[in-house]
Each structure stands twice: as C-alpha cells, then as structure tokens.
mmCIF file of C-alpha atoms and ligand atoms in Angstrom:
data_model
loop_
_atom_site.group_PDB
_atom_site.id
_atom_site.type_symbol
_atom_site.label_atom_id
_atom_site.label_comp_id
_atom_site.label_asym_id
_atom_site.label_seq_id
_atom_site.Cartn_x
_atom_site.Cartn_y
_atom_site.Cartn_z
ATOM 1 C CA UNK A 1 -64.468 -53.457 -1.076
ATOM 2 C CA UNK A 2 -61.392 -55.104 0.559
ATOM 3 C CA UNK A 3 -58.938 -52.657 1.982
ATOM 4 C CA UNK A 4 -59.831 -50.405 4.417
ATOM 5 C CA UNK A 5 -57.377 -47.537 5.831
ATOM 6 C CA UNK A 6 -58.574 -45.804 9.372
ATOM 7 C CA UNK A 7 -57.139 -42.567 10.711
ATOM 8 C CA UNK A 8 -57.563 -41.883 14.504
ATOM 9 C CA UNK A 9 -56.805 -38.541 16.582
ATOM 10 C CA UNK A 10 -57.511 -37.833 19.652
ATOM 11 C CA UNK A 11 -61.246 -37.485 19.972
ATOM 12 C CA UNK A 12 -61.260 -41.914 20.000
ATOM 13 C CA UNK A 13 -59.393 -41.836 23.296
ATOM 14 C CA UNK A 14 -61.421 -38.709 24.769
ATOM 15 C CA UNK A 15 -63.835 -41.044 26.592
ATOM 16 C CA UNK A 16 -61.035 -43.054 27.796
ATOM 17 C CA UNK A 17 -60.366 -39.826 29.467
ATOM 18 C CA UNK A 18 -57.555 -38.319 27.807
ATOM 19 C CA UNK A 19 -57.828 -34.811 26.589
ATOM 20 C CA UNK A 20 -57.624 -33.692 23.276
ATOM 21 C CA UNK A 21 -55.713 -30.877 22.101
ATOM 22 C CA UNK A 22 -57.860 -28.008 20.468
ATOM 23 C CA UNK A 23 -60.721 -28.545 22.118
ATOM 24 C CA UNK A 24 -62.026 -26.420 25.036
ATOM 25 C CA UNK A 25 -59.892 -27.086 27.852
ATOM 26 C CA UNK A 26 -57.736 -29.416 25.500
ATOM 27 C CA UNK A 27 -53.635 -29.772 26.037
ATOM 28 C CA UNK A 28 -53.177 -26.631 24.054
ATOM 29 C CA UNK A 29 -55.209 -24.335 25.981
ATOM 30 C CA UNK A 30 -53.042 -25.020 29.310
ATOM 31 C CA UNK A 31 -50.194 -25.229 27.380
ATOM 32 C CA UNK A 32 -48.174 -23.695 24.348
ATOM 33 C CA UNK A 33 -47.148 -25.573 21.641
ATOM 34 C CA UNK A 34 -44.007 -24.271 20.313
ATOM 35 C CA UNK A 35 -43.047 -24.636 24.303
ATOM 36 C CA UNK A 36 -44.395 -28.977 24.586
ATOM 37 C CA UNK A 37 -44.358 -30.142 21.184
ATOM 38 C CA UNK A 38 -41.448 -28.356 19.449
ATOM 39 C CA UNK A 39 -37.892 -29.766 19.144
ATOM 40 C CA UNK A 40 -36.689 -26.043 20.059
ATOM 41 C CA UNK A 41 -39.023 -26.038 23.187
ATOM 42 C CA UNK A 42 -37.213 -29.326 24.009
ATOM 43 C CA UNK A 43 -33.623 -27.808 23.191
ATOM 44 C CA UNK A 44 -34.805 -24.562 25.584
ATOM 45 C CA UNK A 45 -36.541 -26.309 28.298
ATOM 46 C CA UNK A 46 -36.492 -30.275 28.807
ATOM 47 C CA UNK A 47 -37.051 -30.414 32.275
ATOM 48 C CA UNK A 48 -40.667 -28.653 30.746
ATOM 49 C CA UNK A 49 -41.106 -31.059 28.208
ATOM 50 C CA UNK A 50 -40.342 -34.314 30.349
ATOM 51 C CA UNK A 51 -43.237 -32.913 32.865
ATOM 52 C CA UNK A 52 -45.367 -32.529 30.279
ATOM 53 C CA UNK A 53 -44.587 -36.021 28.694
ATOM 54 C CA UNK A 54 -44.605 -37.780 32.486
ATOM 55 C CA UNK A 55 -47.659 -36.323 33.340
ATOM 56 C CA UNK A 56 -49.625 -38.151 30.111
ATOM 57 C CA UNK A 57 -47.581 -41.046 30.504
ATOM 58 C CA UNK A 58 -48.839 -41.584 34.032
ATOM 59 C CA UNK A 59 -52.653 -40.792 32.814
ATOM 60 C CA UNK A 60 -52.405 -42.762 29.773
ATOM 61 C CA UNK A 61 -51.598 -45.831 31.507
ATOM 62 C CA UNK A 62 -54.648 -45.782 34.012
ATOM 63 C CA UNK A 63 -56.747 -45.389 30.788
ATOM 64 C CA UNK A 64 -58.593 -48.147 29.451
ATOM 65 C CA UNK A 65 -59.674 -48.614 25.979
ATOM 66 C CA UNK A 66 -63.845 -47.827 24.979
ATOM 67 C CA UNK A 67 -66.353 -48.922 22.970
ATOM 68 C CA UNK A 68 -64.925 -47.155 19.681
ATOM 69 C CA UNK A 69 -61.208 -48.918 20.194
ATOM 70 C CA UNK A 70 -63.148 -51.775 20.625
ATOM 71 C CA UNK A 71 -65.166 -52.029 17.339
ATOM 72 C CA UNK A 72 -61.566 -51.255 15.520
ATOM 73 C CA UNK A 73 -60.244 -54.300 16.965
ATOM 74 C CA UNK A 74 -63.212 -56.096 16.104
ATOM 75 C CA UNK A 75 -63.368 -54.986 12.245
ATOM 76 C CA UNK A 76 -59.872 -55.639 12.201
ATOM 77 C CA UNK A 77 -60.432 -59.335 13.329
ATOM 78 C CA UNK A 78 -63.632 -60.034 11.085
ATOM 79 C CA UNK A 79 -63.174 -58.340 7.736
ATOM 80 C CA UNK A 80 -62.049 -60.214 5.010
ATOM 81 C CA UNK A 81 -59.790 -57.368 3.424
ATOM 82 C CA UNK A 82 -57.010 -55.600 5.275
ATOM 83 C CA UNK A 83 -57.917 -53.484 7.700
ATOM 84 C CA UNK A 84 -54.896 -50.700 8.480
ATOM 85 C CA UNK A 85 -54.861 -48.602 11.809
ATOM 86 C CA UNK A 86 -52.847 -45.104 11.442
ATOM 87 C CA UNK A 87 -53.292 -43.447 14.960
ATOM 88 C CA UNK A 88 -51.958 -39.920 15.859
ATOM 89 C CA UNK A 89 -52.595 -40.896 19.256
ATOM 90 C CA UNK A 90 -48.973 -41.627 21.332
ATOM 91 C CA UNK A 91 -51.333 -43.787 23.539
ATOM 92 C CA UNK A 92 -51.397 -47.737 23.665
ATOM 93 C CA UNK A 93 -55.377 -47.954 23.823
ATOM 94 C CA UNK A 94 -55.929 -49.667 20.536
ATOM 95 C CA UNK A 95 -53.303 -52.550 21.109
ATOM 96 C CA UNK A 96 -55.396 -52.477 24.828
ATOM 97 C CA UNK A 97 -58.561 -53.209 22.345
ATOM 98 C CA UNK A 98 -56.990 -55.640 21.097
ATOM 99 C CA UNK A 99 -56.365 -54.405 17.884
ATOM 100 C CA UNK A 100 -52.763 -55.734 15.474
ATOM 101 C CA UNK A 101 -50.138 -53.903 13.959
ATOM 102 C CA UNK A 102 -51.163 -50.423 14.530
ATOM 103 C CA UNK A 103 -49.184 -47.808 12.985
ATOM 104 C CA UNK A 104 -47.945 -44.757 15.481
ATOM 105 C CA UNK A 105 -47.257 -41.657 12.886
ATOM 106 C CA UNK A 106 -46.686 -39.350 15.719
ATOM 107 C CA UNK A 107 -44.917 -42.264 17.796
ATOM 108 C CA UNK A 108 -45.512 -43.546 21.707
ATOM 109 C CA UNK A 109 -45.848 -42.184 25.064
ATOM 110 C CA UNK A 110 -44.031 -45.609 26.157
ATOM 111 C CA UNK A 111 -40.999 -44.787 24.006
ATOM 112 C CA UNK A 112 -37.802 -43.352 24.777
ATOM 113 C CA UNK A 113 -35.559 -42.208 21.363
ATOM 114 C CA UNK A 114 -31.914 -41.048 21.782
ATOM 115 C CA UNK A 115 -31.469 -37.777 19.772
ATOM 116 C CA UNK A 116 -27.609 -38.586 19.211
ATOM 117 C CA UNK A 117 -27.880 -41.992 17.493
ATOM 118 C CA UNK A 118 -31.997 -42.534 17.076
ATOM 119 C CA UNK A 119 -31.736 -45.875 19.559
ATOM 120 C CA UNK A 120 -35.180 -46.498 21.324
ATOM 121 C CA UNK A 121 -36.208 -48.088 24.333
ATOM 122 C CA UNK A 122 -38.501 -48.560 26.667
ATOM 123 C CA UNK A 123 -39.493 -45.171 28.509
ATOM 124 C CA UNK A 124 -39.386 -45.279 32.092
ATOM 125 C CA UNK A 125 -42.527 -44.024 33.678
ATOM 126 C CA UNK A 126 -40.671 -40.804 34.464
ATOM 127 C CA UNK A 127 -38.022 -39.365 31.889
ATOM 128 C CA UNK A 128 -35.677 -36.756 32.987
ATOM 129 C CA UNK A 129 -33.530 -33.777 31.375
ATOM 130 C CA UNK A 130 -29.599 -35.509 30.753
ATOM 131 C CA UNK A 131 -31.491 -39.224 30.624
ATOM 132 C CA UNK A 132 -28.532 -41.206 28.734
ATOM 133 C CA UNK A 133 -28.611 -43.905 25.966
ATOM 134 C CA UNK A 134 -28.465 -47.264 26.833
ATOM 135 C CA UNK A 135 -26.421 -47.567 23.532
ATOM 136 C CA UNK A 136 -24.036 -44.780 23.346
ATOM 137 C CA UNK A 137 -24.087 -43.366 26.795
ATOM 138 C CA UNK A 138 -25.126 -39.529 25.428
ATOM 139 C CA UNK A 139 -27.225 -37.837 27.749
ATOM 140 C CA UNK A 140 -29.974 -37.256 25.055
ATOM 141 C CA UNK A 141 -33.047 -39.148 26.056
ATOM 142 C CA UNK A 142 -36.566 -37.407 24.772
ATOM 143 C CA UNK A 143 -39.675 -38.756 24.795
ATOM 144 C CA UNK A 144 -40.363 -41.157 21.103
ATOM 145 C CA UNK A 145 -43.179 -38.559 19.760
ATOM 146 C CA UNK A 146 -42.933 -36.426 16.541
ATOM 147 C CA UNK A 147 -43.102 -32.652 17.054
ATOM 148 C CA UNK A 148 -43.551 -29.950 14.865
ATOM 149 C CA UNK A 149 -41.112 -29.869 12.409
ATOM 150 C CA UNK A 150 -40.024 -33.572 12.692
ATOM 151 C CA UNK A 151 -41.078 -35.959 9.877
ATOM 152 C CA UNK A 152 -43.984 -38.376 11.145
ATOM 153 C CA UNK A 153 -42.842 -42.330 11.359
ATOM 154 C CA UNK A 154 -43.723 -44.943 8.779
ATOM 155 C CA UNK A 155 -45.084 -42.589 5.784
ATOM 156 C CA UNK A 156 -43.711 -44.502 3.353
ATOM 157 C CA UNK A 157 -45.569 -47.399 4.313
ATOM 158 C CA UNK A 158 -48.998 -45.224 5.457
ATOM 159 C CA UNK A 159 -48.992 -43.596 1.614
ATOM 160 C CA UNK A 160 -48.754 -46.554 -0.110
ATOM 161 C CA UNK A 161 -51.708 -48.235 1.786
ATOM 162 C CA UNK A 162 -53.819 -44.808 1.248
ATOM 163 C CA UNK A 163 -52.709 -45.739 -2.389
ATOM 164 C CA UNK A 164 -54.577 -49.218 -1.829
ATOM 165 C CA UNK A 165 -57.667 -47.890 -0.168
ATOM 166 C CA UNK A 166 -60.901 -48.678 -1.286
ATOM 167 C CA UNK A 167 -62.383 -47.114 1.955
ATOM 168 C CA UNK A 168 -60.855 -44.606 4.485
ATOM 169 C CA UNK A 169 -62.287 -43.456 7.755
ATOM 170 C CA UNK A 170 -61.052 -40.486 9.515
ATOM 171 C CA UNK A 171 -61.948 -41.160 13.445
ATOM 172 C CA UNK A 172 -61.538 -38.349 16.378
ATOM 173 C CA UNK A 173 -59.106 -35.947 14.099
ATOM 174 C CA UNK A 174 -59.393 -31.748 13.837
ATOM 175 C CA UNK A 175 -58.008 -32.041 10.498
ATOM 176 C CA UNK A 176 -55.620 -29.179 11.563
ATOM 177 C CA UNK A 177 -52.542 -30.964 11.263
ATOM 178 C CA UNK A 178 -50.806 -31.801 8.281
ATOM 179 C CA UNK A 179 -49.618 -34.740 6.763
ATOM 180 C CA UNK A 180 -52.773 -36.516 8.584
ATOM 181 C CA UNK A 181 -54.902 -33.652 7.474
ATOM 182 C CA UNK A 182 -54.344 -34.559 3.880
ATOM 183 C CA UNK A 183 -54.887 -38.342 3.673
ATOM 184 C CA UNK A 184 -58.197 -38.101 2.819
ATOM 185 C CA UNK A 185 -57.196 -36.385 -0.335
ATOM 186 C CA UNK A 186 -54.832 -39.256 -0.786
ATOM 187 C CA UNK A 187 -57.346 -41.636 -0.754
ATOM 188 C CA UNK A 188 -59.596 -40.289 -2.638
ATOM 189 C CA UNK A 189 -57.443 -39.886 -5.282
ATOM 190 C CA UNK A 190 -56.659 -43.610 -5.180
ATOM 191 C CA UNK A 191 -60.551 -43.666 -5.841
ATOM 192 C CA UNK A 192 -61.474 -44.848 -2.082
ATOM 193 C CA UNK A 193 -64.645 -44.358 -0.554
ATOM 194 C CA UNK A 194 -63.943 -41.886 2.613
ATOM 195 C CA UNK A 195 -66.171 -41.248 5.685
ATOM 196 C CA UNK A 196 -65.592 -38.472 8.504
ATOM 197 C CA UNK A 197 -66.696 -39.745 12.112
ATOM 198 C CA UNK A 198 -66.444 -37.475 14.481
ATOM 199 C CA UNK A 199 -68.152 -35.482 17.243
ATOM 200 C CA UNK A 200 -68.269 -32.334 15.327
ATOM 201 C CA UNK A 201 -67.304 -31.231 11.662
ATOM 202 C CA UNK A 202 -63.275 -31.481 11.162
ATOM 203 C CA UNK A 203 -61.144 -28.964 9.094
ATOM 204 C CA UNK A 204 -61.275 -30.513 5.993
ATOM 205 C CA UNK A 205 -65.105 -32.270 6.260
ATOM 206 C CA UNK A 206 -65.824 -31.098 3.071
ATOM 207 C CA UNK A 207 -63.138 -33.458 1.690
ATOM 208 C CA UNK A 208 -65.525 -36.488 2.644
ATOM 209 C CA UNK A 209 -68.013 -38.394 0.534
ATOM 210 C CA UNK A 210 -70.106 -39.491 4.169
ATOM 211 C CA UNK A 211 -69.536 -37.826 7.421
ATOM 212 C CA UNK A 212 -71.009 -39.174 10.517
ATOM 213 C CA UNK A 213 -71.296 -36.913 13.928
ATOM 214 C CA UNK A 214 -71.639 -37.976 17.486
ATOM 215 C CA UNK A 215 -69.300 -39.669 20.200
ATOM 216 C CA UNK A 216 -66.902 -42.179 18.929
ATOM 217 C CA UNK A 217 -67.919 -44.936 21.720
ATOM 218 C CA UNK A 218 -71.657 -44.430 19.701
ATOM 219 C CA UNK A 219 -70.848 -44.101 16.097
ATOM 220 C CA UNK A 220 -68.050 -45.805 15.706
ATOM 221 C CA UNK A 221 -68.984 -49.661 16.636
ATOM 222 C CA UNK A 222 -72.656 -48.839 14.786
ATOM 223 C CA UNK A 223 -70.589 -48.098 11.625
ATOM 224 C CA UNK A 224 -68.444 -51.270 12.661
ATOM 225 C CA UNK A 225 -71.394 -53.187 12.299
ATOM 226 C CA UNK A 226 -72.719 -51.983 9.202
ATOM 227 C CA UNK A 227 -69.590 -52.724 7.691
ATOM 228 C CA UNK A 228 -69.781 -56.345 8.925
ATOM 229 C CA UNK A 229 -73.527 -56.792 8.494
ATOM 230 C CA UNK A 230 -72.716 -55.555 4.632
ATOM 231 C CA UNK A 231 -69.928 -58.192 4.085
ATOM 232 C CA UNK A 232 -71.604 -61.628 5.530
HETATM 233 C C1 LIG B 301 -64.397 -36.534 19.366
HETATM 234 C C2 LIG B 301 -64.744 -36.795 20.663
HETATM 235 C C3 LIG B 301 -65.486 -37.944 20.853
HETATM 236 C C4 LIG B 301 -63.618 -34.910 20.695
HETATM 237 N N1 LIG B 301 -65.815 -38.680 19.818
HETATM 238 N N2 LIG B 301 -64.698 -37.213 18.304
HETATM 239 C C5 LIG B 301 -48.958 -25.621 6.250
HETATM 240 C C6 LIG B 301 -49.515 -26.583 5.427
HETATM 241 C C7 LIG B 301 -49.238 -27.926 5.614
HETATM 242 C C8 LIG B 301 -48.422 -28.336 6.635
HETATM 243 C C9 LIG B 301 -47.863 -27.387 7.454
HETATM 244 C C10 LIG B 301 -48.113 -26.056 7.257
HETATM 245 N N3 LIG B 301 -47.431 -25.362 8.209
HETATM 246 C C11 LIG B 301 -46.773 -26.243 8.994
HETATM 247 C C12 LIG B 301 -47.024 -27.483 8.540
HETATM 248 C C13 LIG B 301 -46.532 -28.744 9.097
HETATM 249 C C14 LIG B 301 -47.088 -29.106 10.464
HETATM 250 C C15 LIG B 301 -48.568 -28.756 10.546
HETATM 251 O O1 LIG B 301 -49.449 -29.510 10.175
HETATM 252 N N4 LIG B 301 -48.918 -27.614 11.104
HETATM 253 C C16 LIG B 301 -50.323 -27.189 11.171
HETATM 254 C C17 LIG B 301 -50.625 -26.724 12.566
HETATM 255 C C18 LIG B 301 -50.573 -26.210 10.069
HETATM 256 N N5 LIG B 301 -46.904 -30.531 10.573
HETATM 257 C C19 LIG B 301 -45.765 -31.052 10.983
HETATM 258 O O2 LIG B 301 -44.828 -30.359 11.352
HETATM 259 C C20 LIG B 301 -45.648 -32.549 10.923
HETATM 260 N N6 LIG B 301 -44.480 -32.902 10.186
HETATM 261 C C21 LIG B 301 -44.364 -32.619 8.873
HETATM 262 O O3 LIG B 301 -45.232 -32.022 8.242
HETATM 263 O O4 LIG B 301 -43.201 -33.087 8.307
HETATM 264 C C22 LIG B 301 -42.945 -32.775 6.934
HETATM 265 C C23 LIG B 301 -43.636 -33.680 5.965
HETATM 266 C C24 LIG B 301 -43.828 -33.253 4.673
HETATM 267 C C25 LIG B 301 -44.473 -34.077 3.764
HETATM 268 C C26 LIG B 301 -44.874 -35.341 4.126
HETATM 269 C C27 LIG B 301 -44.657 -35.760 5.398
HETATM 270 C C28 LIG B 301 -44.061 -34.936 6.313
HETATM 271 C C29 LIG B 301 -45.519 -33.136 12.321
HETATM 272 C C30 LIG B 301 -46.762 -32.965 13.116
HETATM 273 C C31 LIG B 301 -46.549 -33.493 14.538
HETATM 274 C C32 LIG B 301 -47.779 -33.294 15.407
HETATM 275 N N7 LIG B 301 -47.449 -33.643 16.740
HETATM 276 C C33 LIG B 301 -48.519 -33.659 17.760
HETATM 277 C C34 LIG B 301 -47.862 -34.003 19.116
HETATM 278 C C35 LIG B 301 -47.518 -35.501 19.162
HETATM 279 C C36 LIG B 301 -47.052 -35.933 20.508
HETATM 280 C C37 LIG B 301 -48.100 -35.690 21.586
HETATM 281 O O5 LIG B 301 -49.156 -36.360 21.623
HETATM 282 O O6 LIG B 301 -47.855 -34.794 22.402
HETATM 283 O O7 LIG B 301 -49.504 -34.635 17.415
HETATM 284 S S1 LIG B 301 -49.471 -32.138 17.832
HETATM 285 C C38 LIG B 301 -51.019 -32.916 18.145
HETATM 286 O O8 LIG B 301 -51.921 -32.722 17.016
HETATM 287 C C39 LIG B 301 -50.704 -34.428 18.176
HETATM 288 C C40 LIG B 301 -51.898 -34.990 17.463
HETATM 289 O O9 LIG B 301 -51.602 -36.291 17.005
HETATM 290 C C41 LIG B 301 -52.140 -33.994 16.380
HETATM 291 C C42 LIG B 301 -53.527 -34.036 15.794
HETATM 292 O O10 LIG B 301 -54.500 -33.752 16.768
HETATM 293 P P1 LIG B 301 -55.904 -34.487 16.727
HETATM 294 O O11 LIG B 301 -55.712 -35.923 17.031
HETATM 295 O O12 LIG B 301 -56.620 -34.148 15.492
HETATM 296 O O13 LIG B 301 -56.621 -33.848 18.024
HETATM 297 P P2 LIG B 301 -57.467 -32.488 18.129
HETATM 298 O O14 LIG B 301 -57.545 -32.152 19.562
HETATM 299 O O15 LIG B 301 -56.977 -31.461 17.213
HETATM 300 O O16 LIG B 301 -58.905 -32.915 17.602
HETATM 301 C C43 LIG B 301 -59.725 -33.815 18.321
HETATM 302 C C44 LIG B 301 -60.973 -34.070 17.485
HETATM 303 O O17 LIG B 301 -61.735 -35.076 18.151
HETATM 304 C C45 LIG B 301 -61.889 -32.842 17.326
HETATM 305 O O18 LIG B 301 -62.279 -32.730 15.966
HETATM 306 C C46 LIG B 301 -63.107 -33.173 18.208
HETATM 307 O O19 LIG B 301 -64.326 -32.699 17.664
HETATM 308 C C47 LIG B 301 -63.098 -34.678 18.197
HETATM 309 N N8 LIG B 301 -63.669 -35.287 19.391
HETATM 310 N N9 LIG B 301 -64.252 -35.759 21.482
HETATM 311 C C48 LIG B 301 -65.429 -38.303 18.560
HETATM 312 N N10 LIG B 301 -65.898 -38.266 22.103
#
C-alpha cells in the first residue's frame, strides 16, 4: 500500500472548537444556507455574509489544532507512500499540525478572492461589503470559500490522486455534500481500500469497506498508528 488519499470535514476541527454544520446546534441551525453560503445570498446581502465570514475568521484563529490534526501530520511525515490531505474545512488547523501541502476544495477563511478578476489576497481579519481589489480597484472583495453552486478548487488534481489511491479515509464528513460525498466511490473504483472515521455513521457509510466510530482526537491517531505499526 503506498498512496493514501484523506478526506476531512468538519467533525476533525469540532474539538478544536469549531462547530460543524448539520449537527445539533451546528452553523446551519442558526443560520440559512441559501442566505451564508450561496453566491445569491452574497449578491442580496454582503454585509450578512461578511458577518458571518468575520465571525469564524475571528474563532478560527484562537483555535488550535488536536490530537486527530496531529496524527495527519504525523502519517504524513512517516509513511513511505504519499500521503494527500483534501480538507473541506476553510480553517488553517492542519498546516497548525504541521501537516504539508494540504488541499482546500472549499477554499480558506484567510482568503480574500475578487469576484471581477479572481485575484486573491490575504483577508483582513474583518472583510466588508464594497472591499476593493488590490489589483483592479473593483469593489468586489468576498470571502475565498466555495458556495453552493460554485465549482470546488483543485478537482482536477484531487480526482486524479483518488485515481491513485490504494487507501482513502473519509475523516469528520456528513457525506451530504457532493463532489466530497462521492470520492469514496472514486476510490473505490480505482480499487482503493476505504475506511469511514467518524463520530457517527455518514450519508454514504455504506459505501465503505471499514468504518470506525468515535471522536476524531481518539480514533484517528489510534488508526495513525496502526498504519505506521503495519509499515515498519
Ligand atoms: C465528528 C466529531 C468528532 C462531529 N469526531 N466526527 C444532487 C446530487 C449531487 C450534487 C448536488 C445535488 N444537488 C446539488 C448538488 C451540488 C451541491 C450539493 O452537494 N448539494 C447537496 C446539499 C445535495 N454541491 C455544490 O454545489 C458544490 N459544487 C458543485 O457541485 O459544483 C459542480 C461540480 C460538478 C462535478 C464535479 C465537481 C463540481 C459546492 C459545495 C460547496 C459547499 N460549501 C460549504 C461552505 C464552505 C465555506 C464555509 O465553510 O462556510 O462547505 S457548505 C458546508 O458543507 C462546508 C463543508 O465543507 C461542507 C461539508 O460539511 P461537513 O464537513 O461534512 O460537515 P457536517 O457538519 O455536515 O458534518 C460533520 C460530521 O462530523 C458529522 O458526520 C458528525 O457526525 C461528525 N463529527 N463531531 C469525529 N468530534
């Protein structure tokens, strides 16, 4: 076994203390989607959207990165093979862990994208409606995150590594949300082993040749060490 692909949602960074989204008092039960995470909510209210967006932005960045983000870091350092991290998560709390390369599908809480001419920067720690582009001056400044509707970053690159897979762990996700939702299916087409950890059953667990339940700060670094103990 040498390449191994891991998917991460939100349940890696809950006991960082960041919500999640669908569970009980997750994001989406104080808030409504199509209003936060919707290019039309943004178009109909970005004053909304930038409060939204500041408020995580401020939480995410007093976080600190557990056990689970951790182990990542750690497989990623010791395993012979390639070891790819796809996060959903717009947080920085695996490059915190200390883990390389990580690949943002749904983008960053610390990035700022011009909707005129797709520049990024650097976010400021509070965005505003009319924020302008350092490069061409329009005053079109939204948070760098992929909404409903928008095409997630790098799947070019994320689809041919599920192609690669020999292994491929889905970490922390519902399952609800689609193209994420479906890599599993990817990869085990491509004939990869594929493991579900997370603290309850996802969407699609029956999808998964090994599913593993519990917190991610417990199950994730004992699977990390299997996986390490099984390759020296
Ligand atoms: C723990 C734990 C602990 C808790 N330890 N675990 C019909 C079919 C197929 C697709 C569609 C369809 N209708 C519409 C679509 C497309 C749509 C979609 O999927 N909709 C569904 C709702 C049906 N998708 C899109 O629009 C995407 N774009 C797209 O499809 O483009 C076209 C395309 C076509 C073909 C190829 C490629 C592209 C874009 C989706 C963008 C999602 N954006 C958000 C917001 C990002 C910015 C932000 O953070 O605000 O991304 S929504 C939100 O959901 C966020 C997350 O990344 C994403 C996934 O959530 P996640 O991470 O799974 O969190 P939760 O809360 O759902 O689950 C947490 C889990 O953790 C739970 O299972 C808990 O049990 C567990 N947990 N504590 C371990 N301690």
């Amino acid at each position: 076994m040498k390449n191994i692909v891991i998917l991460t949602g939100a349940g890696v960074s809950a006991e960082s203390g960041l919500g999640t989204f669908r569970d009980a008092g997750g994001l989406w039960s104080q808030h409504r989607i199509e209003d936060v995470a919707t290019p039309e909510g943004f178009a109909r209210d970005p004053a909304l959207v930038h409060r939204f967006y500041n408020a995580r932005r401020v939480q995410a960045a007093k976080a600190r990165p557990n056990a689970a983000h951790l182990a990542l870091a750690r497989l990623q350092t010791h395993w012979r093979g390639r070891v790819t991290l796809v996060t959903q998560n717009v947080d920085a709390l695996h490059e915190a862990g200390g883990a390389r390369r990580v690949i943002h599908m749904h983008g960053e809480l610390a990035g700022a994208l011009c909707a005129a001419c797709g520049h990024r920067w650097q976010a400021p720690d509070e965005m505003s409606p009319g924020q302008s582009c350092p490069r061409c001056a329009a005053p079109k400044g939204r948070p760098d995150v992929v909404w409903f509707g928008e095409m997630p970053y790098r799947m070019d690159e994320v689809l041919t590594h599920l192609a690669e897979a020999d292994l491929f762990a889905a970490i922390g996700t519902s399952g609800t949300v689609y193209p994420a939702a479906g890599f599993v299916e990817d990869a085990a087409h491509a004939g990869a082993h594929t493991v579900e950890l997370n603290l309850e059953p996802s969407s699609v667990v029956s999808s998964f040749a090994e599913r593993r339940f519990g917190p991610a700060s417990r199950i994730v670094p004992e699977w990390v060490e299997e996986l390490l103990g099984r390759a020296t």
